[in-house]
PDB file of C-alpha atoms in Angstrom:
ATOM      1  CA  UNK A   1      22.717 -49.611 -16.637  1.00 51.00           C
ATOM      2  CA  UNK A   2      20.438 -48.845 -19.594  1.00 51.00           C
ATOM      3  CA  UNK A   3      21.878 -46.718 -22.359  1.00 51.00           C
ATOM      4  CA  UNK A   4      20.714 -43.160 -22.965  1.00 48.00           C
ATOM      5  CA  UNK A   5      18.593 -44.363 -25.880  1.00 50.00           C
ATOM      6  CA  UNK A   6      16.948 -47.073 -23.783  1.00 48.00           C
ATOM      7  CA  UNK A   7      16.242 -44.599 -20.975  1.00 45.00           C
ATOM      8  CA  UNK A   8      14.655 -42.186 -23.442  1.00 44.00           C
ATOM      9  CA  UNK A   9      12.546 -44.990 -24.872  1.00 48.00           C
ATOM     10  CA  UNK A  10      11.374 -46.068 -21.417  1.00 47.00           C
ATOM     11  CA  UNK A  11      10.510 -42.468 -20.584  1.00 47.00           C
ATOM     12  CA  UNK A  12       8.513 -42.055 -23.799  1.00 53.00           C
ATOM     13  CA  UNK A  13       6.680 -45.324 -23.153  1.00 52.00           C
ATOM     14  CA  UNK A  14       5.859 -44.275 -19.586  1.00 46.00           C
ATOM     15  CA  UNK A  15       4.616 -40.897 -20.762  1.00 50.00           C
ATOM     16  CA  UNK A  16       2.425 -42.491 -23.435  1.00 52.00           C
ATOM     17  CA  UNK A  17       0.812 -44.817 -20.896  1.00 44.00           C
ATOM     18  CA  UNK A  18       0.221 -41.979 -18.418  1.00 45.00           C
ATOM     19  CA  UNK A  19      -1.113 -39.667 -21.111  1.00 50.00           C
ATOM     20  CA  UNK A  20      -3.571 -42.353 -22.194  1.00 50.00           C
ATOM     21  CA  UNK A  21      -4.696 -42.829 -18.601  1.00 46.00           C
ATOM     22  CA  UNK A  22      -5.100 -39.094 -18.155  1.00 45.00           C
ATOM     23  CA  UNK A  23      -7.168 -38.834 -21.318  1.00 49.00           C
ATOM     24  CA  UNK A  24      -9.349 -41.710 -20.106  1.00 46.00           C
ATOM     25  CA  UNK A  25      -9.938 -39.973 -16.789  1.00 45.00           C
ATOM     26  CA  UNK A  26     -10.426 -36.451 -18.043  1.00 48.00           C
ATOM     27  CA  UNK A  27     -12.176 -37.089 -21.375  1.00 47.00           C
ATOM     28  CA  UNK A  28     -10.328 -34.061 -22.807  1.00 55.00           C
ATOM     29  CA  UNK A  29     -11.605 -31.725 -20.109  1.00 72.00           C
ATOM     30  CA  UNK A  30     -10.644 -28.075 -20.347  1.00 78.00           C
ATOM     31  CA  UNK A  31     -10.448 -25.409 -17.675  1.00 79.00           C
ATOM     32  CA  UNK A  32     -10.788 -21.753 -18.639  1.00 83.00           C
ATOM     33  CA  UNK A  33      -8.666 -19.290 -16.698  1.00 85.00           C
ATOM     34  CA  UNK A  34      -9.095 -15.513 -16.530  1.00 89.00           C
ATOM     35  CA  UNK A  35      -6.231 -13.219 -15.651  1.00 90.00           C
ATOM     36  CA  UNK A  36      -6.917 -10.803 -12.790  1.00 92.00           C
ATOM     37  CA  UNK A  37      -5.047  -7.663 -11.801  1.00 90.00           C
ATOM     38  CA  UNK A  38      -4.269  -6.755  -8.198  1.00 91.00           C
ATOM     39  CA  UNK A  39      -5.660  -3.407  -7.024  1.00 91.00           C
ATOM     40  CA  UNK A  40      -4.990  -2.007  -3.541  1.00 90.00           C
ATOM     41  CA  UNK A  41      -7.286   0.806  -2.473  1.00 89.00           C
ATOM     42  CA  UNK A  42      -5.367   3.997  -1.796  1.00 86.00           C
ATOM     43  CA  UNK A  43      -7.569   4.699   1.236  1.00 85.00           C
ATOM     44  CA  UNK A  44      -6.621   1.700   3.376  1.00 87.00           C
ATOM     45  CA  UNK A  45      -4.662  -0.806   1.275  1.00 88.00           C
ATOM     46  CA  UNK A  46      -7.533  -3.299   0.959  1.00 90.00           C
ATOM     47  CA  UNK A  47      -6.784  -5.670  -1.937  1.00 92.00           C
ATOM     48  CA  UNK A  48      -9.167  -6.559  -4.743  1.00 93.00           C
ATOM     49  CA  UNK A  49      -8.625  -8.615  -7.884  1.00 93.00           C
ATOM     50  CA  UNK A  50     -10.142  -7.164 -11.062  1.00 94.00           C
ATOM     51  CA  UNK A  51     -10.839  -9.337 -14.121  1.00 93.00           C
ATOM     52  CA  UNK A  52      -9.119  -8.580 -17.434  1.00 92.00           C
ATOM     53  CA  UNK A  53      -9.982  -9.689 -20.961  1.00 92.00           C
ATOM     54  CA  UNK A  54      -7.058 -12.155 -21.054  1.00 89.00           C
ATOM     55  CA  UNK A  55      -8.167 -15.805 -21.099  1.00 89.00           C
ATOM     56  CA  UNK A  56      -6.314 -19.121 -21.017  1.00 84.00           C
ATOM     57  CA  UNK A  57      -7.615 -22.627 -21.736  1.00 83.00           C
ATOM     58  CA  UNK A  58      -5.817 -25.593 -20.178  1.00 80.00           C
ATOM     59  CA  UNK A  59      -6.448 -29.244 -21.021  1.00 77.00           C
ATOM     60  CA  UNK A  60      -6.145 -31.757 -18.235  1.00 75.00           C
ATOM     61  CA  UNK A  61      -7.861 -33.597 -15.453  1.00 74.00           C
ATOM     62  CA  UNK A  62      -9.301 -31.657 -12.550  1.00 72.00           C
ATOM     63  CA  UNK A  63     -10.157 -33.327  -9.254  1.00 73.00           C
ATOM     64  CA  UNK A  64     -11.483 -31.743  -6.109  1.00 71.00           C
ATOM     65  CA  UNK A  65     -12.280 -32.916  -2.608  1.00 76.00           C
ATOM     66  CA  UNK A  66     -14.773 -31.121  -0.394  1.00 78.00           C
ATOM     67  CA  UNK A  67     -14.629 -30.650   3.367  1.00 79.00           C
ATOM     68  CA  UNK A  68     -17.632 -29.114   5.097  1.00 81.00           C
ATOM     69  CA  UNK A  69     -17.035 -27.116   8.261  1.00 81.00           C
ATOM     70  CA  UNK A  70     -19.298 -25.132  10.565  1.00 83.00           C
ATOM     71  CA  UNK A  71     -17.796 -22.148  12.361  1.00 82.00           C
ATOM     72  CA  UNK A  72     -19.166 -19.303  14.425  1.00 82.00           C
ATOM     73  CA  UNK A  73     -19.415 -16.977  11.447  1.00 80.00           C
ATOM     74  CA  UNK A  74     -19.812 -19.323   8.478  1.00 79.00           C
ATOM     75  CA  UNK A  75     -20.831 -22.736   7.237  1.00 79.00           C
ATOM     76  CA  UNK A  76     -18.474 -23.503   4.401  1.00 77.00           C
ATOM     77  CA  UNK A  77     -17.563 -26.276   2.003  1.00 75.00           C
ATOM     78  CA  UNK A  78     -13.844 -25.919   1.263  1.00 77.00           C
ATOM     79  CA  UNK A  79     -12.805 -27.417  -2.060  1.00 77.00           C
ATOM     80  CA  UNK A  80      -9.212 -28.602  -2.463  1.00 79.00           C
ATOM     81  CA  UNK A  81      -8.464 -28.747  -6.181  1.00 78.00           C
ATOM     82  CA  UNK A  82      -5.781 -30.635  -8.116  1.00 76.00           C
ATOM     83  CA  UNK A  83      -5.255 -29.974 -11.839  1.00 77.00           C
ATOM     84  CA  UNK A  84      -3.144 -32.514 -13.742  1.00 77.00           C
ATOM     85  CA  UNK A  85      -1.926 -31.262 -17.125  1.00 74.00           C
ATOM     86  CA  UNK A  86      -0.013 -32.999 -19.918  1.00 68.00           C
ATOM     87  CA  UNK A  87       2.107 -29.911 -20.540  1.00 68.00           C
ATOM     88  CA  UNK A  88       3.542 -27.258 -18.262  1.00 71.00           C
ATOM     89  CA  UNK A  89       1.322 -24.187 -18.053  1.00 72.00           C
ATOM     90  CA  UNK A  90       4.090 -21.668 -18.659  1.00 66.00           C
ATOM     91  CA  UNK A  91       1.716 -18.724 -18.165  1.00 70.00           C
ATOM     92  CA  UNK A  92       1.490 -19.628 -14.462  1.00 70.00           C
ATOM     93  CA  UNK A  93       5.267 -19.232 -14.172  1.00 64.00           C
ATOM     94  CA  UNK A  94       5.296 -15.841 -15.915  1.00 63.00           C
ATOM     95  CA  UNK A  95       2.674 -14.244 -13.708  1.00 60.00           C
ATOM     96  CA  UNK A  96       3.830 -10.895 -12.344  1.00 68.00           C
ATOM     97  CA  UNK A  97       3.320 -10.090  -8.639  1.00 72.00           C
ATOM     98  CA  UNK A  98       0.307  -7.938  -9.530  1.00 83.00           C
ATOM     99  CA  UNK A  99      -1.542 -10.549 -11.606  1.00 86.00           C
ATOM    100  CA  UNK A 100      -3.204 -13.893 -10.940  1.00 85.00           C
ATOM    101  CA  UNK A 101      -4.989 -16.595 -12.927  1.00 85.00           C
ATOM    102  CA  UNK A 102      -8.370 -17.807 -11.638  1.00 86.00           C
ATOM    103  CA  UNK A 103      -9.965 -20.862 -13.225  1.00 83.00           C
ATOM    104  CA  UNK A 104     -13.688 -21.479 -13.610  1.00 80.00           C
ATOM    105  CA  UNK A 105     -14.978 -25.027 -13.256  1.00 75.00           C
ATOM    106  CA  UNK A 106     -18.654 -26.017 -13.704  1.00 70.00           C
ATOM    107  CA  UNK A 107     -20.280 -27.972 -10.896  1.00 66.00           C
ATOM    108  CA  UNK A 108     -23.728 -29.514 -10.595  1.00 63.00           C
ATOM    109  CA  UNK A 109     -26.652 -27.975 -12.433  1.00 57.00           C
ATOM    110  CA  UNK A 110     -27.945 -24.803 -10.854  1.00 60.00           C
ATOM    111  CA  UNK A 111     -24.806 -24.266  -8.772  1.00 66.00           C
ATOM    112  CA  UNK A 112     -22.327 -21.459  -9.491  1.00 71.00           C
ATOM    113  CA  UNK A 113     -18.991 -22.605 -10.963  1.00 74.00           C
ATOM    114  CA  UNK A 114     -15.975 -23.104  -8.754  1.00 76.00           C
ATOM    115  CA  UNK A 115     -13.429 -20.313  -8.943  1.00 82.00           C
ATOM    116  CA  UNK A 116      -9.999 -21.833  -8.408  1.00 81.00           C
ATOM    117  CA  UNK A 117      -6.653 -20.185  -7.700  1.00 79.00           C
ATOM    118  CA  UNK A 118      -3.512 -22.334  -7.517  1.00 71.00           C
ATOM    119  CA  UNK A 119      -0.986 -21.671  -4.791  1.00 59.00           C
ATOM    120  CA  UNK A 120       1.691 -24.186  -5.713  1.00 51.00           C
ATOM    121  CA  UNK A 121       3.031 -26.665  -8.240  1.00 51.00           C
ATOM    122  CA  UNK A 122       4.054 -30.006  -6.855  1.00 51.00           C
ATOM    123  CA  UNK A 123       4.251 -33.759  -7.253  1.00 49.00           C
ATOM    124  CA  UNK A 124       6.247 -33.313 -10.477  1.00 48.00           C
ATOM    125  CA  UNK A 125       8.057 -36.436 -11.726  1.00 48.00           C
ATOM    126  CA  UNK A 126      10.302 -35.771 -14.724  1.00 50.00           C
ATOM    127  CA  UNK A 127       9.911 -39.205 -16.344  1.00 48.00           C
ATOM    128  CA  UNK A 128       6.115 -38.957 -16.168  1.00 50.00           C
ATOM    129  CA  UNK A 129       5.977 -35.524 -17.850  1.00 58.00           C
ATOM    130  CA  UNK A 130       2.790 -34.647 -15.966  1.00 68.00           C
ATOM    131  CA  UNK A 131       2.320 -31.363 -14.149  1.00 73.00           C
ATOM    132  CA  UNK A 132       0.195 -31.041 -11.025  1.00 73.00           C
ATOM    133  CA  UNK A 133      -1.175 -27.706  -9.770  1.00 76.00           C
ATOM    134  CA  UNK A 134      -2.840 -27.588  -6.359  1.00 74.00           C
ATOM    135  CA  UNK A 135      -4.949 -24.951  -4.692  1.00 74.00           C
ATOM    136  CA  UNK A 136      -8.288 -24.153  -3.113  1.00 77.00           C
ATOM    137  CA  UNK A 137     -11.485 -22.812  -4.558  1.00 81.00           C
ATOM    138  CA  UNK A 138     -12.003 -19.217  -3.444  1.00 83.00           C
ATOM    139  CA  UNK A 139     -13.793 -19.120  -0.113  1.00 83.00           C
ATOM    140  CA  UNK A 140     -17.304 -17.603  -0.127  1.00 81.00           C
ATOM    141  CA  UNK A 141     -16.276 -14.975   2.433  1.00 85.00           C
ATOM    142  CA  UNK A 142     -13.597 -13.727   0.012  1.00 87.00           C
ATOM    143  CA  UNK A 143     -15.757 -13.665  -3.114  1.00 86.00           C
ATOM    144  CA  UNK A 144     -16.318  -9.928  -2.574  1.00 88.00           C
ATOM    145  CA  UNK A 145     -12.620  -9.340  -3.302  1.00 91.00           C
ATOM    146  CA  UNK A 146     -12.947 -10.794  -6.825  1.00 91.00           C
ATOM    147  CA  UNK A 147     -14.667  -8.262  -9.092  1.00 91.00           C
ATOM    148  CA  UNK A 148     -15.554  -8.161 -12.767  1.00 90.00           C
ATOM    149  CA  UNK A 149     -14.377  -4.604 -13.461  1.00 90.00           C
ATOM    150  CA  UNK A 150     -12.869  -1.554 -11.796  1.00 89.00           C
ATOM    151  CA  UNK A 151     -16.373  -0.032 -11.729  1.00 90.00           C
ATOM    152  CA  UNK A 152     -17.255  -2.600  -9.047  1.00 90.00           C
ATOM    153  CA  UNK A 153     -14.559  -1.380  -6.639  1.00 90.00           C
ATOM    154  CA  UNK A 154     -15.870   0.312  -3.470  1.00 87.00           C
ATOM    155  CA  UNK A 155     -15.571   4.082  -3.260  1.00 80.00           C
ATOM    156  CA  UNK A 156     -14.649   4.580   0.387  1.00 76.00           C
ATOM    157  CA  UNK A 157     -12.350   2.827   2.845  1.00 83.00           C
ATOM    158  CA  UNK A 158     -13.070  -0.715   4.011  1.00 87.00           C
ATOM    159  CA  UNK A 159     -11.481  -0.674   7.457  1.00 88.00           C
ATOM    160  CA  UNK A 160     -12.980   1.094  10.470  1.00 86.00           C
ATOM    161  CA  UNK A 161      -9.836   1.354  12.602  1.00 90.00           C
ATOM    162  CA  UNK A 162      -6.856   3.734  12.492  1.00 92.00           C
ATOM    163  CA  UNK A 163      -5.054   1.962   9.617  1.00 93.00           C
ATOM    164  CA  UNK A 164      -5.430   4.903   7.166  1.00 92.00           C
ATOM    165  CA  UNK A 165      -3.552   7.114   9.652  1.00 93.00           C
ATOM    166  CA  UNK A 166      -0.514   4.808   9.562  1.00 95.00           C
ATOM    167  CA  UNK A 167      -0.607   4.304   5.789  1.00 94.00           C
ATOM    168  CA  UNK A 168      -0.305   8.087   5.471  1.00 92.00           C
ATOM    169  CA  UNK A 169       2.963   8.077   7.480  1.00 94.00           C
ATOM    170  CA  UNK A 170       4.976   7.274   4.374  1.00 93.00           C
ATOM    171  CA  UNK A 171       7.517  10.100   4.197  1.00 90.00           C
ATOM    172  CA  UNK A 172      10.518   7.745   4.458  1.00 93.00           C
ATOM    173  CA  UNK A 173       9.160   4.509   2.997  1.00 95.00           C
ATOM    174  CA  UNK A 174       5.896   2.995   1.746  1.00 94.00           C
ATOM    175  CA  UNK A 175       3.590   1.617   4.438  1.00 95.00           C
ATOM    176  CA  UNK A 176       1.529  -1.545   3.881  1.00 95.00           C
ATOM    177  CA  UNK A 177      -1.228  -3.235   5.909  1.00 95.00           C
ATOM    178  CA  UNK A 178      -0.245  -6.469   7.616  1.00 95.00           C
ATOM    179  CA  UNK A 179      -0.939  -9.618   5.563  1.00 93.00           C
ATOM    180  CA  UNK A 180      -1.285  -7.466   2.419  1.00 91.00           C
ATOM    181  CA  UNK A 181       2.383  -6.766   1.689  1.00 92.00           C
ATOM    182  CA  UNK A 182       2.985  -7.117  -2.096  1.00 88.00           C
ATOM    183  CA  UNK A 183       5.069 -10.032  -3.345  1.00 83.00           C
ATOM    184  CA  UNK A 184       8.843  -9.925  -3.012  1.00 85.00           C
ATOM    185  CA  UNK A 185       9.311  -6.215  -2.323  1.00 90.00           C
ATOM    186  CA  UNK A 186      12.699  -4.995  -1.142  1.00 92.00           C
ATOM    187  CA  UNK A 187      13.338  -2.718   1.871  1.00 95.00           C
ATOM    188  CA  UNK A 188      12.890  -0.076   3.008  1.00 96.00           C
ATOM    189  CA  UNK A 189       9.205  -0.413   3.853  1.00 96.00           C
ATOM    190  CA  UNK A 190       6.900  -0.386   6.864  1.00 97.00           C
ATOM    191  CA  UNK A 191       4.095  -2.779   7.846  1.00 97.00           C
ATOM    192  CA  UNK A 192       1.237  -1.632  10.077  1.00 97.00           C
ATOM    193  CA  UNK A 193      -0.466  -4.329  12.136  1.00 97.00           C
ATOM    194  CA  UNK A 194      -3.607  -3.766  14.232  1.00 96.00           C
ATOM    195  CA  UNK A 195      -4.926  -7.051  15.682  1.00 95.00           C
ATOM    196  CA  UNK A 196      -8.735  -7.335  15.923  1.00 92.00           C
ATOM    197  CA  UNK A 197      -8.539  -7.494  19.709  1.00 94.00           C
ATOM    198  CA  UNK A 198      -6.342  -4.391  19.668  1.00 93.00           C
ATOM    199  CA  UNK A 199      -9.221  -1.984  18.971  1.00 94.00           C
ATOM    200  CA  UNK A 200     -11.306  -0.702  21.895  1.00 92.00           C
ATOM    201  CA  UNK A 201     -13.736   2.166  22.466  1.00 90.00           C
ATOM    202  CA  UNK A 202     -12.690   4.561  25.218  1.00 88.00           C
ATOM    203  CA  UNK A 203     -15.219   7.344  24.648  1.00 74.00           C
ATOM    204  CA  UNK A 204     -18.881   7.459  25.415  1.00 73.00           C
ATOM    205  CA  UNK A 205     -21.648   6.429  23.062  1.00 73.00           C
ATOM    206  CA  UNK A 206     -20.646   7.284  19.461  1.00 69.00           C
ATOM    207  CA  UNK A 207     -21.791  10.603  18.069  1.00 70.00           C
ATOM    208  CA  UNK A 208     -23.009  10.120  14.511  1.00 65.00           C
ATOM    209  CA  UNK A 209     -24.514  12.444  11.984  1.00 62.00           C
ATOM    210  CA  UNK A 210     -26.151  13.357   9.832  1.00 58.00           C
ATOM    211  CA  UNK A 211     -28.493  10.447  10.506  1.00 55.00           C
ATOM    212  CA  UNK A 212     -29.708   8.788   7.298  1.00 54.00           C
ATOM    213  CA  UNK A 213     -33.263   9.424   6.175  1.00 53.00           C
ATOM    214  CA  UNK A 214     -35.920   6.850   5.477  1.00 50.00           C
ATOM    215  CA  UNK A 215     -35.071   4.550   2.591  1.00 49.00           C
ATOM    216  CA  UNK A 216     -37.981   4.163   0.167  1.00 49.00           C
ATOM    217  CA  UNK A 217     -38.004   0.661  -1.385  1.00 51.00           C
ATOM    218  CA  UNK A 218     -37.645   0.503  -5.175  1.00 52.00           C
ATOM    219  CA  UNK A 219     -37.108   4.263  -5.346  1.00 48.00           C
ATOM    220  CA  UNK A 220     -33.800   3.935  -7.158  1.00 50.00           C
ATOM    221  CA  UNK A 221     -32.001   5.822  -4.376  1.00 46.00           C
ATOM    222  CA  UNK A 222     -28.791   4.381  -2.976  1.00 51.00           C
ATOM    223  CA  UNK A 223     -29.330   2.640   0.400  1.00 53.00           C
ATOM    224  CA  UNK A 224     -25.972   4.006   1.599  1.00 53.00           C
ATOM    225  CA  UNK A 225     -25.486   7.484   2.999  1.00 57.00           C
ATOM    226  CA  UNK A 226     -22.243   8.879   4.385  1.00 60.00           C
ATOM    227  CA  UNK A 227     -22.395   9.070   8.172  1.00 60.00           C
ATOM    228  CA  UNK A 228     -19.780  10.840  10.243  1.00 62.00           C
ATOM    229  CA  UNK A 229     -18.667   8.994  13.390  1.00 64.00           C
ATOM    230  CA  UNK A 230     -16.982  10.858  16.268  1.00 74.00           C
ATOM    231  CA  UNK A 231     -16.312   7.847  18.474  1.00 82.00           C
ATOM    232  CA  UNK A 232     -13.099   8.051  20.520  1.00 89.00           C
ATOM    233  CA  UNK A 233     -11.119   4.831  20.021  1.00 90.00           C
ATOM    234  CA  UNK A 234      -7.803   3.251  20.956  1.00 95.00           C
ATOM    235  CA  UNK A 235      -5.748   0.905  18.774  1.00 95.00           C
ATOM    236  CA  UNK A 236      -2.762  -1.229  19.705  1.00 97.00           C
ATOM    237  CA  UNK A 237      -0.489  -0.779  16.677  1.00 97.00           C
ATOM    238  CA  UNK A 238       2.755  -2.509  15.770  1.00 97.00           C
ATOM    239  CA  UNK A 239       4.822  -0.861  13.050  1.00 98.00           C
ATOM    240  CA  UNK A 240       7.488  -3.159  11.574  1.00 97.00           C
ATOM    241  CA  UNK A 241      10.333  -1.355   9.804  1.00 97.00           C
ATOM    242  CA  UNK A 242      12.519  -3.142   7.258  1.00 96.00           C
ATOM    243  CA  UNK A 243      15.725  -1.669   5.849  1.00 95.00           C
ATOM    244  CA  UNK A 244      15.914   1.182   8.375  1.00 96.00           C
ATOM    245  CA  UNK A 245      19.138   2.314  10.005  1.00 95.00           C
ATOM    246  CA  UNK A 246      19.048   3.752  13.515  1.00 95.00           C
ATOM    247  CA  UNK A 247      18.991   7.322  12.163  1.00 96.00           C
ATOM    248  CA  UNK A 248      16.183   6.509   9.720  1.00 96.00           C
ATOM    249  CA  UNK A 249      14.132   4.880  12.488  1.00 96.00           C
ATOM    250  CA  UNK A 250      14.624   7.909  14.757  1.00 96.00           C
ATOM    251  CA  UNK A 251      13.555  10.242  11.964  1.00 96.00           C
ATOM    252  CA  UNK A 252      10.483   8.079  11.333  1.00 96.00           C
ATOM    253  CA  UNK A 253       9.553   8.165  15.026  1.00 97.00           C
ATOM    254  CA  UNK A 254       9.956  11.960  14.967  1.00 96.00           C
ATOM    255  CA  UNK A 255       7.524  12.126  12.039  1.00 95.00           C
ATOM    256  CA  UNK A 256       4.991  10.145  14.089  1.00 96.00           C
ATOM    257  CA  UNK A 257       5.388  12.522  17.017  1.00 95.00           C
ATOM    258  CA  UNK A 258       4.856  15.432  14.621  1.00 94.00           C
ATOM    259  CA  UNK A 259       1.683  13.797  13.269  1.00 93.00           C
ATOM    260  CA  UNK A 260       0.432  13.527  16.850  1.00 93.00           C
ATOM    261  CA  UNK A 261       1.410  16.965  18.184  1.00 92.00           C
ATOM    262  CA  UNK A 262       0.957  19.212  15.152  1.00 91.00           C
ATOM    263  CA  UNK A 263      -1.406  17.412  12.775  1.00 89.00           C
ATOM    264  CA  UNK A 264      -3.342  15.998  15.767  1.00 90.00           C
ATOM    265  CA  UNK A 265      -4.124  12.773  13.927  1.00 91.00           C
ATOM    266  CA  UNK A 266      -3.798  10.664  17.077  1.00 93.00           C
ATOM    267  CA  UNK A 267      -2.537  10.760  20.634  1.00 94.00           C
ATOM    268  CA  UNK A 268       0.013   8.522  22.335  1.00 96.00           C
ATOM    269  CA  UNK A 269      -1.333   6.428  25.199  1.00 95.00           C
ATOM    270  CA  UNK A 270       2.066   4.840  25.835  1.00 96.00           C
ATOM    271  CA  UNK A 271       5.749   5.682  25.483  1.00 95.00           C
ATOM    272  CA  UNK A 272       6.867   4.409  22.045  1.00 95.00           C
ATOM    273  CA  UNK A 273      10.345   2.961  21.606  1.00 95.00           C
ATOM    274  CA  UNK A 274      12.362   1.603  18.701  1.00 96.00           C
ATOM    275  CA  UNK A 275      13.121  -2.080  19.238  1.00 97.00           C
ATOM    276  CA  UNK A 276      15.545  -4.170  17.198  1.00 95.00           C
ATOM    277  CA  UNK A 277      14.026  -7.443  15.989  1.00 94.00           C
ATOM    278  CA  UNK A 278      15.806 -10.558  14.735  1.00 92.00           C
ATOM    279  CA  UNK A 279      15.185 -12.115  11.344  1.00 90.00           C
ATOM    280  CA  UNK A 280      17.853 -14.360   9.882  1.00 89.00           C
ATOM    281  CA  UNK A 281      18.527 -16.515   6.852  1.00 86.00           C
ATOM    282  CA  UNK A 282      20.978 -19.323   7.455  1.00 85.00           C
ATOM    283  CA  UNK A 283      22.090 -19.488   3.805  1.00 88.00           C
ATOM    284  CA  UNK A 284      23.663 -16.013   3.984  1.00 89.00           C
ATOM    285  CA  UNK A 285      24.428 -15.966   7.737  1.00 90.00           C
ATOM    286  CA  UNK A 286      23.238 -12.431   8.430  1.00 90.00           C
ATOM    287  CA  UNK A 287      20.355 -10.505   9.986  1.00 89.00           C
ATOM    288  CA  UNK A 288      17.761  -8.329   8.311  1.00 92.00           C
ATOM    289  CA  UNK A 289      17.445  -4.660   9.264  1.00 93.00           C
ATOM    290  CA  UNK A 290      14.204  -5.175  11.147  1.00 96.00           C
ATOM    291  CA  UNK A 291      12.832  -2.900  13.860  1.00 96.00           C
ATOM    292  CA  UNK A 292       9.453  -2.469  15.538  1.00 97.00           C
ATOM    293  CA  UNK A 293       7.620   0.441  17.134  1.00 97.00           C
ATOM    294  CA  UNK A 294       4.590  -0.381  19.281  1.00 97.00           C
ATOM    295  CA  UNK A 295       2.013   2.352  19.835  1.00 97.00           C
ATOM    296  CA  UNK A 296      -1.204   2.559  21.818  1.00 97.00           C
ATOM    297  CA  UNK A 297      -2.958   5.304  19.857  1.00 96.00           C
ATOM    298  CA  UNK A 298      -6.054   7.288  20.787  1.00 95.00           C
ATOM    299  CA  UNK A 299      -7.933   8.663  17.783  1.00 92.00           C
ATOM    300  CA  UNK A 300     -11.348   9.642  16.507  1.00 87.00           C
ATOM    301  CA  UNK A 301     -12.908   7.447  13.850  1.00 84.00           C
ATOM    302  CA  UNK A 302     -13.792  10.622  11.971  1.00 82.00           C
ATOM    303  CA  UNK A 303     -10.076  11.465  11.762  1.00 85.00           C
ATOM    304  CA  UNK A 304      -9.181   8.057  10.327  1.00 84.00           C
ATOM    305  CA  UNK A 305     -11.977   8.408   7.781  1.00 80.00           C
ATOM    306  CA  UNK A 306     -10.812  11.900   6.802  1.00 82.00           C
ATOM    307  CA  UNK A 307      -7.253  10.662   6.287  1.00 85.00           C
ATOM    308  CA  UNK A 308      -8.539   7.764   4.167  1.00 81.00           C
ATOM    309  CA  UNK A 309     -10.482  10.148   1.931  1.00 75.00           C
ATOM    310  CA  UNK A 310      -7.459  12.427   1.648  1.00 80.00           C
ATOM    311  CA  UNK A 311      -5.434   9.447   0.427  1.00 78.00           C
ATOM    312  CA  UNK A 312      -8.110   8.797  -2.199  1.00 73.00           C
ATOM    313  CA  UNK A 313      -7.906  12.393  -3.421  1.00 70.00           C
ATOM    314  CA  UNK A 314      -4.099  12.271  -3.552  1.00 72.00           C
ATOM    315  CA  UNK A 315      -4.252   9.069  -5.582  1.00 63.00           C
ATOM    316  CA  UNK A 316      -6.691  10.742  -8.014  1.00 54.00           C
ATOM    317  CA  UNK A 317      -4.429  13.729  -8.756  1.00 44.00           C
ATOM    318  CA  UNK A 318      -3.843  13.677 -12.565  1.00 42.00           C
ATOM    319  CA  UNK A 319      -0.057  14.057 -12.210  1.00 37.00           C
ATOM    320  CA  UNK A 320       0.175  11.153  -9.790  1.00 35.00           C
ATOM    321  CA  UNK A 321       1.207   7.719 -10.958  1.00 35.00           C
ATOM    322  CA  UNK A 322      -1.538   5.131 -10.689  1.00 36.00           C
ATOM    323  CA  UNK A 323      -0.301   2.266  -8.552  1.00 40.00           C
ATOM    324  CA  UNK A 324      -1.646  -1.094  -7.421  1.00 39.00           C
ATOM    325  CA  UNK A 325      -0.043  -0.627  -4.017  1.00 40.00           C
ATOM    326  CA  UNK A 326      -0.750   1.786  -1.189  1.00 39.00           C
ATOM    327  CA  UNK A 327       1.025   5.177  -1.266  1.00 36.00           C
TER     328      UNK A 327
END
């Protein structure tokens, strides 16, 4: 077996050769990263990433492969990106759950730069002392969620379903939209899931008003006017409860019944029940406190919109704490 000194020498020699090869490939390329802050709208939990003034420059070799696909609703070139760096980018490891680094990489002349976010670090070999960061360029359909400043955030809710109604049912624990649960939060909390196929219209033709007036081109007037919608809808909603005991779950269900009977936010179209779910982790040989409540809810779109705007007003109260997560 080689001695410790010989092993260290071999490692240094290997690193020198690989570093030289990397420099030959990359020609001292640099990638500039901007730190973004996560913002969840108080009205419906929609997530946006807002740019900050914090920048980071990383030297290395960046490679990307492009796959072009044609779907019903988009024609897209997905870019898989691999950044190879000579030193560990420690800032990536220190990122808090509410922040993210997005890199900007120039492409061909006249084309906008690639915006790259890295989802994982992999292919690390200690003797080589090279770090590889892999991810995808941000998809065009999601570019609207990356904004330059808080002034670019939308004013009203994004969703059109009953989600704001469920986000407001937060007397016992915070409620989050499905797929937008913040990183690594601990129970108790609730997740509201409304599948796209779970929303149907059960009323007649929607009643809307006031109807917008004629938009005069180049007049400087905003093309958007607030329109009230009184369409009667039904959503199939699954509420997932984490960290709830039986008594807590019963109290939460009672609060939903109160919101239906007294606040008249929605009506039950089924008989809701608390169901125990199973989620395990073999390393600790136990089960999570996970329960679900499934509701078929009738509601007016105008009610969901009113609740969303009430959430905005509550979030804007001066004594309230500004948060990057839903209330």
